[in-house]
Short mmCIF file of N, CA and C in Angstrom, two decimals:
data_model
loop_
_atom_site.label_atom_id
_atom_site.label_comp_id
_atom_site.label_asym_id
_atom_site.label_seq_id
_atom_site.Cartn_x
_atom_site.Cartn_y
_atom_site.Cartn_z
N MET A 1 -27.67 29.00 -25.47
CA MET A 1 -27.49 30.50 -25.97
C MET A 1 -25.58 30.98 -25.77
N PHE A 2 -25.84 31.90 -25.82
CA PHE A 2 -24.51 31.78 -25.61
C PHE A 2 -24.61 33.76 -25.53
N ALA A 3 -23.88 34.70 -24.65
CA ALA A 3 -23.54 35.79 -24.64
C ALA A 3 -22.49 36.61 -24.28
N ARG A 4 -22.14 38.10 -24.75
CA ARG A 4 -20.70 38.26 -25.67
C ARG A 4 -20.76 40.22 -24.91
N SER A 5 -20.11 40.21 -22.76
CA SER A 5 -20.83 41.83 -22.59
C SER A 5 -19.34 42.14 -22.76
N THR A 6 -19.94 43.55 -22.83
CA THR A 6 -18.47 44.84 -23.42
C THR A 6 -19.12 45.54 -22.06
N THR A 7 -18.26 45.90 -21.40
CA THR A 7 -17.97 46.58 -20.16
C THR A 7 -17.31 47.80 -20.38
N ILE A 8 -18.03 48.94 -20.33
CA ILE A 8 -17.03 49.91 -20.70
C ILE A 8 -16.39 51.24 -19.01
N SER A 9 -15.94 51.19 -18.81
CA SER A 9 -15.69 52.28 -17.41
C SER A 9 -15.17 53.19 -17.66
N GLY A 10 -16.06 54.88 -17.46
CA GLY A 10 -15.34 56.03 -18.12
C GLY A 10 -16.19 57.35 -17.36
N ASP A 11 -16.40 58.36 -18.23
CA ASP A 11 -16.27 59.42 -17.31
C ASP A 11 -18.54 59.13 -17.29
N PRO A 12 -18.43 59.32 -16.16
CA PRO A 12 -19.63 59.50 -15.34
C PRO A 12 -20.84 59.99 -16.39
N GLY A 13 -20.05 61.31 -16.72
CA GLY A 13 -20.57 63.02 -17.33
C GLY A 13 -20.96 62.23 -18.70
N ARG A 14 -20.03 61.35 -19.59
CA ARG A 14 -20.77 60.14 -20.92
C ARG A 14 -22.06 59.88 -20.79
N ILE A 15 -22.13 59.21 -19.91
CA ILE A 15 -23.04 57.41 -19.70
C ILE A 15 -24.71 58.21 -20.71
N ASP A 16 -25.52 59.37 -20.81
CA ASP A 16 -26.44 59.51 -21.59
C ASP A 16 -25.94 59.47 -22.85
N ALA A 17 -24.57 60.00 -23.63
CA ALA A 17 -24.26 59.11 -25.25
C ALA A 17 -24.06 58.04 -24.97
N GLY A 18 -23.27 57.72 -24.26
CA GLY A 18 -23.08 56.12 -24.87
C GLY A 18 -24.47 55.19 -24.51
N ILE A 19 -24.93 55.33 -23.59
CA ILE A 19 -26.56 54.39 -24.18
C ILE A 19 -27.80 55.20 -25.36
N SER A 20 -27.23 56.72 -25.88
CA SER A 20 -28.03 57.10 -26.95
C SER A 20 -27.03 56.27 -27.92
N PHE A 21 -26.03 55.44 -27.79
CA PHE A 21 -25.11 54.83 -29.33
C PHE A 21 -25.79 53.66 -29.14
N VAL A 22 -25.86 52.57 -28.06
CA VAL A 22 -26.36 52.09 -27.64
C VAL A 22 -28.20 52.26 -28.28
N LYS A 23 -28.56 52.90 -27.61
CA LYS A 23 -29.67 52.52 -28.56
C LYS A 23 -30.38 52.87 -29.78
N ASP A 24 -29.41 54.11 -30.16
CA ASP A 24 -29.99 54.20 -32.02
C ASP A 24 -28.65 53.79 -32.75
N ASP A 25 -27.56 53.47 -32.55
CA ASP A 25 -26.83 52.37 -33.22
C ASP A 25 -26.60 51.09 -33.59
N VAL A 26 -25.82 51.01 -32.05
CA VAL A 26 -25.97 49.54 -31.50
C VAL A 26 -26.83 48.76 -31.67
N MET A 27 -28.55 49.08 -31.73
CA MET A 27 -28.85 48.01 -31.04
C MET A 27 -29.86 47.77 -32.55
N PRO A 28 -30.09 48.65 -33.99
CA PRO A 28 -30.44 48.19 -34.60
C PRO A 28 -29.30 47.77 -35.67
N SER A 29 -28.63 47.88 -35.55
CA SER A 29 -26.89 47.17 -36.18
C SER A 29 -26.77 45.10 -35.60
N ILE A 30 -26.78 44.63 -34.53
CA ILE A 30 -26.56 44.23 -33.76
C ILE A 30 -27.93 43.29 -33.76
N LEU A 31 -28.92 43.71 -34.38
CA LEU A 31 -29.74 42.48 -34.20
C LEU A 31 -30.73 42.54 -35.38
N ALA A 32 -29.74 43.30 -36.19
CA ALA A 32 -29.97 42.41 -37.59
C ALA A 32 -29.37 41.23 -38.00
N VAL A 33 -28.65 40.41 -37.49
CA VAL A 33 -26.87 40.52 -38.24
C VAL A 33 -28.10 39.02 -37.28
N ASP A 34 -27.80 37.81 -37.68
CA ASP A 34 -28.16 36.69 -38.31
C ASP A 34 -27.67 35.77 -36.92
N GLY A 35 -28.10 35.67 -36.56
CA GLY A 35 -28.44 34.26 -34.93
C GLY A 35 -27.93 35.47 -33.37
N CYS A 36 -27.81 36.78 -33.66
CA CYS A 36 -28.19 37.36 -32.58
C CYS A 36 -29.70 37.50 -32.20
N VAL A 37 -29.57 36.87 -31.03
CA VAL A 37 -30.81 36.84 -30.78
C VAL A 37 -31.37 38.02 -28.88
N GLY A 38 -30.94 39.25 -29.69
CA GLY A 38 -31.65 39.97 -28.14
C GLY A 38 -29.90 41.39 -27.86
N LEU A 39 -30.15 42.37 -27.41
CA LEU A 39 -28.96 42.99 -26.47
C LEU A 39 -29.95 44.12 -26.06
N SER A 40 -28.59 43.46 -24.31
CA SER A 40 -29.23 44.79 -23.01
C SER A 40 -28.02 45.32 -22.56
N LEU A 41 -28.27 46.12 -21.68
CA LEU A 41 -27.77 47.23 -21.53
C LEU A 41 -27.45 47.30 -20.52
N VAL A 42 -26.63 46.93 -19.26
CA VAL A 42 -27.07 47.71 -18.04
C VAL A 42 -26.06 49.11 -17.82
N VAL A 43 -26.07 50.02 -16.23
CA VAL A 43 -25.67 51.19 -16.52
C VAL A 43 -25.35 51.35 -14.81
N ASN A 44 -24.27 51.66 -14.92
CA ASN A 44 -23.74 52.54 -13.47
C ASN A 44 -23.80 54.03 -13.49
N ARG A 45 -24.68 54.17 -14.11
CA ARG A 45 -24.33 55.97 -14.08
C ARG A 45 -22.91 57.24 -12.82
N GLU A 46 -23.30 55.91 -11.66
CA GLU A 46 -22.21 57.66 -10.97
C GLU A 46 -20.69 56.67 -10.88
N ALA A 47 -20.86 55.62 -12.05
CA ALA A 47 -19.29 55.32 -11.33
C ALA A 47 -19.54 55.31 -12.36
N GLY A 48 -20.29 55.85 -14.32
CA GLY A 48 -19.42 55.70 -15.41
C GLY A 48 -19.40 54.32 -15.75
N ARG A 49 -19.48 53.04 -15.52
CA ARG A 49 -20.03 52.63 -15.98
C ARG A 49 -20.53 51.70 -17.16
N MET A 50 -20.81 50.66 -17.84
CA MET A 50 -21.44 50.20 -18.75
C MET A 50 -22.04 49.01 -19.62
N ILE A 51 -22.53 48.34 -19.17
CA ILE A 51 -22.06 46.13 -19.83
C ILE A 51 -23.29 46.31 -21.01
N ALA A 52 -23.00 46.01 -21.96
CA ALA A 52 -23.17 45.80 -22.96
C ALA A 52 -23.37 44.83 -23.35
N THR A 53 -24.12 43.49 -23.85
CA THR A 53 -23.79 42.25 -23.62
C THR A 53 -25.56 41.64 -24.68
N SER A 54 -24.67 41.38 -25.62
CA SER A 54 -25.65 40.41 -26.48
C SER A 54 -25.84 38.99 -26.48
N SER A 55 -26.61 38.59 -27.32
CA SER A 55 -27.81 37.30 -26.49
C SER A 55 -27.28 36.60 -27.90
N TRP A 56 -26.64 35.85 -27.69
CA TRP A 56 -26.89 34.37 -29.76
C TRP A 56 -26.87 33.62 -29.76
N ASP A 57 -28.07 32.47 -30.87
CA ASP A 57 -28.38 31.65 -31.08
C ASP A 57 -27.01 30.42 -30.67
N ASN A 58 -26.00 30.31 -30.81
CA ASN A 58 -25.46 29.93 -31.05
C ASN A 58 -23.62 30.19 -31.02
N ARG A 59 -22.50 29.71 -30.22
CA ARG A 59 -21.28 30.13 -30.22
C ARG A 59 -20.98 30.18 -31.35
N GLY A 60 -21.20 29.37 -32.91
CA GLY A 60 -20.84 30.15 -34.21
C GLY A 60 -21.43 31.00 -34.45
N SER A 61 -22.80 31.40 -34.31
CA SER A 61 -23.08 32.60 -34.22
C SER A 61 -22.37 33.64 -34.09
N MET A 62 -21.95 33.68 -32.66
CA MET A 62 -21.47 34.59 -31.95
C MET A 62 -20.35 35.14 -32.36
N ASP A 63 -19.20 34.40 -32.42
CA ASP A 63 -17.72 33.73 -32.84
C ASP A 63 -17.73 34.90 -34.38
N ALA A 64 -18.53 33.88 -34.90
CA ALA A 64 -18.23 34.87 -36.74
C ALA A 64 -18.83 36.19 -36.69
N THR A 65 -19.24 37.03 -34.98
CA THR A 65 -18.64 38.43 -35.78
C THR A 65 -18.24 38.73 -33.95
N ARG A 66 -17.42 38.28 -33.64
CA ARG A 66 -16.51 38.63 -33.04
C ARG A 66 -15.44 40.38 -33.89
N ASP A 67 -15.46 40.00 -34.23
CA ASP A 67 -14.49 41.21 -34.89
C ASP A 67 -14.65 41.77 -36.57
N GLN A 68 -16.53 41.58 -37.10
CA GLN A 68 -17.31 42.46 -37.10
C GLN A 68 -17.76 43.04 -36.44
N LEU A 69 -17.46 43.55 -35.28
CA LEU A 69 -18.80 43.75 -34.41
C LEU A 69 -17.26 44.99 -33.53
N ALA A 70 -16.24 44.77 -33.88
CA ALA A 70 -15.70 45.03 -33.03
C ALA A 70 -15.02 47.11 -33.28
N ALA A 71 -15.26 47.78 -34.03
CA ALA A 71 -15.59 48.70 -34.76
C ALA A 71 -16.72 49.20 -33.08
N MET A 72 -17.78 48.80 -33.40
CA MET A 72 -18.61 49.56 -32.59
C MET A 72 -18.35 49.34 -30.70
N ARG A 73 -17.51 48.38 -31.08
CA ARG A 73 -17.14 48.46 -29.45
C ARG A 73 -15.56 49.92 -29.24
N SER A 74 -15.19 49.22 -30.03
CA SER A 74 -14.10 50.84 -29.99
C SER A 74 -14.44 52.40 -29.93
N ARG A 75 -15.91 52.25 -30.82
CA ARG A 75 -16.18 53.63 -30.50
C ARG A 75 -17.28 53.98 -29.51
N GLY A 76 -17.69 52.91 -29.00
CA GLY A 76 -18.11 52.83 -27.45
C GLY A 76 -17.35 53.42 -25.98
N GLY A 77 -15.97 53.20 -26.33
CA GLY A 77 -14.88 52.86 -25.65
C GLY A 77 -14.45 54.44 -25.99
N GLU A 78 -14.92 55.11 -27.54
CA GLU A 78 -14.12 56.41 -27.07
C GLU A 78 -15.43 57.45 -26.47
N ILE A 79 -16.07 57.33 -26.71
CA ILE A 79 -17.68 58.21 -26.15
C ILE A 79 -17.74 58.42 -24.91
N LEU A 80 -17.60 56.84 -24.18
CA LEU A 80 -17.32 56.33 -23.05
C LEU A 80 -15.59 56.98 -22.34
N GLY A 81 -15.13 56.54 -23.10
CA GLY A 81 -13.35 57.92 -22.36
C GLY A 81 -12.82 56.16 -21.97
N GLY A 82 -13.39 55.10 -22.45
CA GLY A 82 -12.63 54.00 -21.21
C GLY A 82 -12.53 52.79 -22.71
N SER A 83 -11.66 52.08 -22.12
CA SER A 83 -11.47 50.77 -22.67
C SER A 83 -12.36 49.90 -22.83
N PRO A 84 -13.33 49.22 -23.75
CA PRO A 84 -14.08 48.27 -23.85
C PRO A 84 -13.18 46.70 -23.47
N GLU A 85 -13.67 45.42 -22.40
CA GLU A 85 -13.37 44.86 -21.44
C GLU A 85 -14.09 43.50 -22.69
N ILE A 86 -13.80 42.82 -22.92
CA ILE A 86 -14.74 42.14 -23.49
C ILE A 86 -14.58 40.29 -22.64
N ALA A 87 -16.20 40.34 -22.82
CA ALA A 87 -16.46 38.43 -21.53
C ALA A 87 -17.41 37.67 -22.84
N GLU A 88 -16.93 36.49 -22.59
CA GLU A 88 -17.48 35.62 -23.74
C GLU A 88 -18.50 34.43 -22.74
N TRP A 89 -19.88 33.87 -22.70
CA TRP A 89 -20.61 33.35 -21.54
C TRP A 89 -21.25 32.42 -22.28
N GLU A 90 -21.28 31.77 -21.90
CA GLU A 90 -22.62 30.23 -22.18
C GLU A 90 -23.78 30.22 -21.28
N VAL A 91 -25.37 31.33 -21.78
CA VAL A 91 -25.93 31.45 -20.99
C VAL A 91 -27.03 29.68 -19.75
N ALA A 92 -26.74 29.74 -18.11
CA ALA A 92 -27.35 28.67 -18.07
C ALA A 92 -28.88 28.64 -18.51
N VAL A 93 -28.56 29.96 -17.61
CA VAL A 93 -30.50 30.19 -16.78
C VAL A 93 -30.94 31.34 -17.22
N MET A 94 -31.85 31.88 -17.89
CA MET A 94 -32.38 33.16 -18.08
C MET A 94 -34.46 33.26 -18.12
N HIS A 95 -34.44 34.29 -17.57
CA HIS A 95 -36.44 34.79 -17.29
C HIS A 95 -36.35 36.22 -18.22
N ARG A 96 -36.94 36.15 -19.11
CA ARG A 96 -37.12 37.60 -19.14
C ARG A 96 -38.53 37.66 -19.98
N ASP A 97 -39.58 38.67 -18.28
CA ASP A 97 -41.20 37.94 -19.71
C ASP A 97 -41.79 38.85 -20.42
N HIS A 98 -41.03 40.38 -20.59
CA HIS A 98 -41.69 41.50 -21.08
C HIS A 98 -40.20 42.66 -21.01
N PRO A 99 -40.83 43.03 -21.89
CA PRO A 99 -39.81 44.76 -22.51
C PRO A 99 -38.88 45.31 -20.70
N THR A 100 -37.97 45.98 -21.19
CA THR A 100 -37.85 46.74 -19.92
C THR A 100 -39.08 48.02 -20.48
N HIS A 101 -39.23 49.35 -19.19
CA HIS A 101 -39.32 50.67 -19.51
C HIS A 101 -38.51 51.14 -17.88
N ASP A 102 -38.55 52.77 -19.16
CA ASP A 102 -38.28 54.05 -18.06
C ASP A 102 -38.32 53.81 -16.17
N GLY A 103 -36.30 53.44 -15.94
CA GLY A 103 -36.53 53.52 -15.12
C GLY A 103 -35.99 52.43 -14.36
N ALA A 104 -36.63 51.21 -15.38
CA ALA A 104 -35.67 49.94 -14.66
C ALA A 104 -34.37 49.59 -13.75
N CYS A 105 -34.47 48.23 -13.67
CA CYS A 105 -33.26 47.58 -12.64
C CYS A 105 -33.23 46.56 -12.35
N CYS A 106 -31.90 46.74 -12.55
CA CYS A 106 -31.85 44.86 -12.12
C CYS A 106 -30.23 44.90 -10.97
N ARG A 107 -30.45 43.86 -10.05
CA ARG A 107 -29.27 43.26 -9.54
C ARG A 107 -28.95 42.30 -10.73
N ILE A 108 -27.08 42.53 -10.37
CA ILE A 108 -26.62 41.63 -10.56
C ILE A 108 -25.59 41.12 -10.10
N THR A 109 -25.45 40.00 -9.87
CA THR A 109 -24.20 38.92 -9.24
C THR A 109 -24.86 38.00 -9.86
N TRP A 110 -22.52 38.83 -10.09
CA TRP A 110 -20.91 37.79 -10.64
C TRP A 110 -21.08 36.57 -9.91
N ALA A 111 -20.69 35.41 -10.43
CA ALA A 111 -19.98 34.38 -9.64
C ALA A 111 -18.24 33.60 -10.17
N ARG A 112 -17.87 33.18 -8.90
CA ARG A 112 -16.64 32.29 -9.95
C ARG A 112 -17.35 31.12 -9.85
N PRO A 113 -15.91 30.16 -10.18
CA PRO A 113 -16.68 29.25 -10.56
C PRO A 113 -16.09 28.84 -9.16
N ARG A 114 -15.61 29.01 -7.79
CA ARG A 114 -14.57 28.75 -6.74
C ARG A 114 -15.71 29.13 -5.67
N GLU A 115 -16.04 29.85 -6.23
CA GLU A 115 -17.62 30.46 -5.10
C GLU A 115 -18.88 30.02 -6.16
N LEU A 116 -19.49 29.10 -6.51
CA LEU A 116 -20.28 29.00 -6.85
C LEU A 116 -21.29 28.34 -5.33
N GLU A 117 -21.14 27.00 -5.14
CA GLU A 117 -21.64 26.57 -3.69
C GLU A 117 -22.69 27.43 -2.86
N SER A 118 -20.53 28.70 -2.26
CA SER A 118 -21.82 30.22 -1.88
C SER A 118 -22.60 30.74 -1.81
N MET A 119 -22.55 30.47 -3.44
CA MET A 119 -23.81 32.25 -4.32
C MET A 119 -24.16 31.09 -4.02
N LEU A 120 -24.43 29.80 -4.43
CA LEU A 120 -25.96 28.87 -4.26
C LEU A 120 -26.24 28.97 -2.72
N GLU A 121 -26.07 29.32 -1.52
CA GLU A 121 -26.63 29.11 -0.10
C GLU A 121 -27.12 30.56 -0.42
N MET A 122 -26.28 31.22 -0.70
CA MET A 122 -26.57 32.73 -0.90
C MET A 122 -28.47 33.15 -1.37
N TRP A 123 -28.40 32.54 -2.08
CA TRP A 123 -29.96 32.40 -2.87
C TRP A 123 -30.76 31.27 -2.58
#
C-alpha cells in the first residue's frame, strides 16, 4: 500500500472550513478514483495545520493521480491560506479496525531513517 500526504499550515481560524472541504468535496471525489483505498485527515487546530493522507492499492495508482488531484490540493491551500506540501510514502504497517468518531484523537510519530533505531527503542 502507498500513501500521499498533503500538509497545509495556515490560519487556525480556517481549520473548520478546511475540514468541511475535505469531508464534503475531497473525500467523495478521491474515493471514487480507481486504486484509492481510503483517506484520513488529521488537524492541529491551535497551529492551523492539517494533513490529508490518501491511501492507494499500488504505486501506479498513486502516481497516476498526482496531477489529477492537484486542483483539490490548491483549493485546500486557498481555504487555509497556506501552501500545500506533498510527501509520498510506502505504508509499512497499519491497523485500523473501525471508523473514527467526533472527538477522536491520534498520536503520529515521524521518523527519519537515521532515527529508526532510537524510535524503535522508544516504542
